[in-house]
């Protein structure tokens, strides 16, 4: 179980999170929803260990591999899509990375560089990289932004199947 108690975060005098508390069971898929600017991305960064809260506690993530897909794609522009995915793998495999790209319907662009991809293609490449990390906990920040509805409908079952449970 993941438990967050009284998380507080401020930035330049502005309160981002104010005494946020919740608990999540050991398994499942959970969505964090809310208006823009209320601290969802900041909370995910705290859960990933990339940002420390000003106060509060988090329990249940010790010794777990936490993967995150940011709002920004953060693909390395000097590497191909395939290489970007393989960099996240503990034991890099072109075949496994290629299969992952195919499942997310971007396999035809494995040898392309991020600069030539559309926004939705970059999102799918970033999603492939996050899944390739094989985390125990996978945090996704707006994973379907820029992905058209038809593709989203086709790849969603694969993402659900790939989520650590």
C-alpha positions in Angstrom: 0.0 0.0 0.0 1.2 3.5 -0.8 0.3 6.1 1.8 0.8 9.8 1.6 0.1 11.9 4.7 -0.1 15.7 4.9 2.0 16.4 1.8 2.7 20.1 1.6 4.6 21.8 -1.2 5.1 25.5 -2.1 7.0 27.2 -4.8 8.0 30.9 -4.7 5.5 31.5 -1.9 2.6 29.8 -3.8 1.1 26.8 -2.2 1.0 23.9 -4.6 -0.1 21.0 -2.4 -1.7 21.7 1.0 -1.9 18.7 3.4 -2.7 16.1 0.7 -3.3 12.7 2.1 -4.4 9.4 0.4 -3.7 5.7 0.3 -3.6 3.3 -2.6 -3.9 -0.5 -2.5 -0.9 -2.6 -3.6 -2.4 -3.2 -7.1 -4.5 -1.5 -9.6 -4.7 1.4 -12.0 -5.6 4.8 -10.6 -6.3 8.1 -12.2 -5.5 11.5 -10.7 -7.8 14.0 -12.2 -8.4 17.7 -11.7 -8.1 21.2 -13.2 -4.9 22.6 -14.7 -2.4 24.0 -12.2 -3.6 22.2 -9.0 -0.5 20.2 -8.5 -1.0 16.9 -10.2 2.3 16.9 -12.0 4.1 18.1 -8.8 2.5 15.2 -6.9 3.7 12.7 -9.5 7.2 14.1 -9.2 7.1 13.7 -5.4 5.9 10.1 -5.8 8.7 9.4 -8.2 11.3 10.8 -5.8 12.3 13.7 -8.2 10.8 16.4 -6.0 10.7 16.5 -2.2 7.7 17.9 -0.4 8.2 20.7 2.1 6.6 18.5 4.7 4.6 15.3 4.9 5.4 11.6 4.5 5.2 8.9 1.9 5.2 5.2 2.8 5.2 2.1 0.6 7.5 3.1 -2.2 10.8 2.1 -0.6 12.7 -0.5 -2.6 10.3 -0.2 -5.6 11.3 0.8 -9.1 9.2 3.9 -9.9 8.9 4.9 -13.5 7.4 8.2 -14.8 6.3 9.5 -18.1 6.3 13.3 -17.9 4.0 15.8 -19.5 6.9 16.7 -21.8 8.1 13.8 -24.0 11.8 14.3 -23.0 13.1 12.1 -25.8 16.8 12.4 -26.4 17.0 14.1 -29.8 20.4 12.6 -30.7 19.0 9.0 -30.4 16.5 7.2 -32.6 13.1 6.2 -31.2 14.4 2.6 -30.7 17.5 3.8 -28.8 15.4 6.1 -26.6 13.4 3.0 -25.6 16.4 0.8 -25.2 18.1 3.3 -22.8 15.3 2.7 -20.3 15.7 -1.1 -20.3 17.7 -2.9 -17.6 18.8 -5.5 -20.2 18.5 -3.7 -23.6 17.0 -5.8 -26.4 16.2 -4.5 -29.9 13.6 -7.1 -30.3 11.8 -6.4 -27.1 12.0 -2.6 -27.7 10.7 -3.1 -31.3 7.8 -5.3 -30.1 6.9 -2.5 -27.6 7.0 0.1 -30.3 4.9 -2.1 -32.6 2.3 -2.5 -29.8 2.1 1.2 -29.5 1.8 1.6 -33.3 5.1 3.4 -33.8 7.3 0.6 -34.8 7.6 1.9 -38.4 9.5 4.9 -36.9 12.0 2.9 -34.8 14.9 4.3 -36.8 13.6 7.9 -36.9 14.8 10.7 -34.7 12.3 12.5 -32.4 12.5 15.7 -34.5 10.6 14.1 -37.4 7.8 12.7 -35.2 4.4 14.2 -34.7 3.3 15.1 -31.2 1.2 12.0 -30.8 4.1 9.8 -32.1 6.4 11.4 -29.5 3.9 10.6 -26.8 3.8 7.0 -27.8 7.6 6.8 -28.0 7.8 8.3 -24.5 5.1 5.9 -23.3 7.1 3.0 -24.8 10.2 4.2 -22.9 8.3 4.4 -19.6 6.9 0.9 -20.0 10.4 -0.4 -21.1 11.8 0.6 -17.7 9.7 -2.2 -16.2 8.8 -0.3 -13.1 7.0 -1.7 -10.1 5.0 1.6 -10.1 4.3 3.5 -13.3 3.3 7.1 -13.1 1.9 8.6 -16.3 1.4 12.4 -16.7 -1.1 13.0 -19.5 -0.1 10.0 -21.5 -2.7 10.4 -24.2 -2.2 14.1 -24.9 -1.9 14.6 -28.6 -2.8 11.0 -29.5 -5.9 10.6 -31.7 -8.9 8.8 -30.4 -8.7 5.8 -32.7 -5.0 5.0 -31.8 -5.8 5.7 -28.1 -8.6 3.1 -28.3 -6.3 0.5 -29.9 -3.3 1.0 -27.6 -5.2 1.4 -24.2 -5.7 -2.4 -23.7 -2.0 -2.9 -24.2 -1.1 -0.2 -21.7 -3.5 -1.7 -19.2 -2.0 -5.1 -19.7 1.6 -3.7 -19.4 0.9 -1.7 -16.2 2.5 -3.1 -13.1 -0.1 -4.7 -10.9 
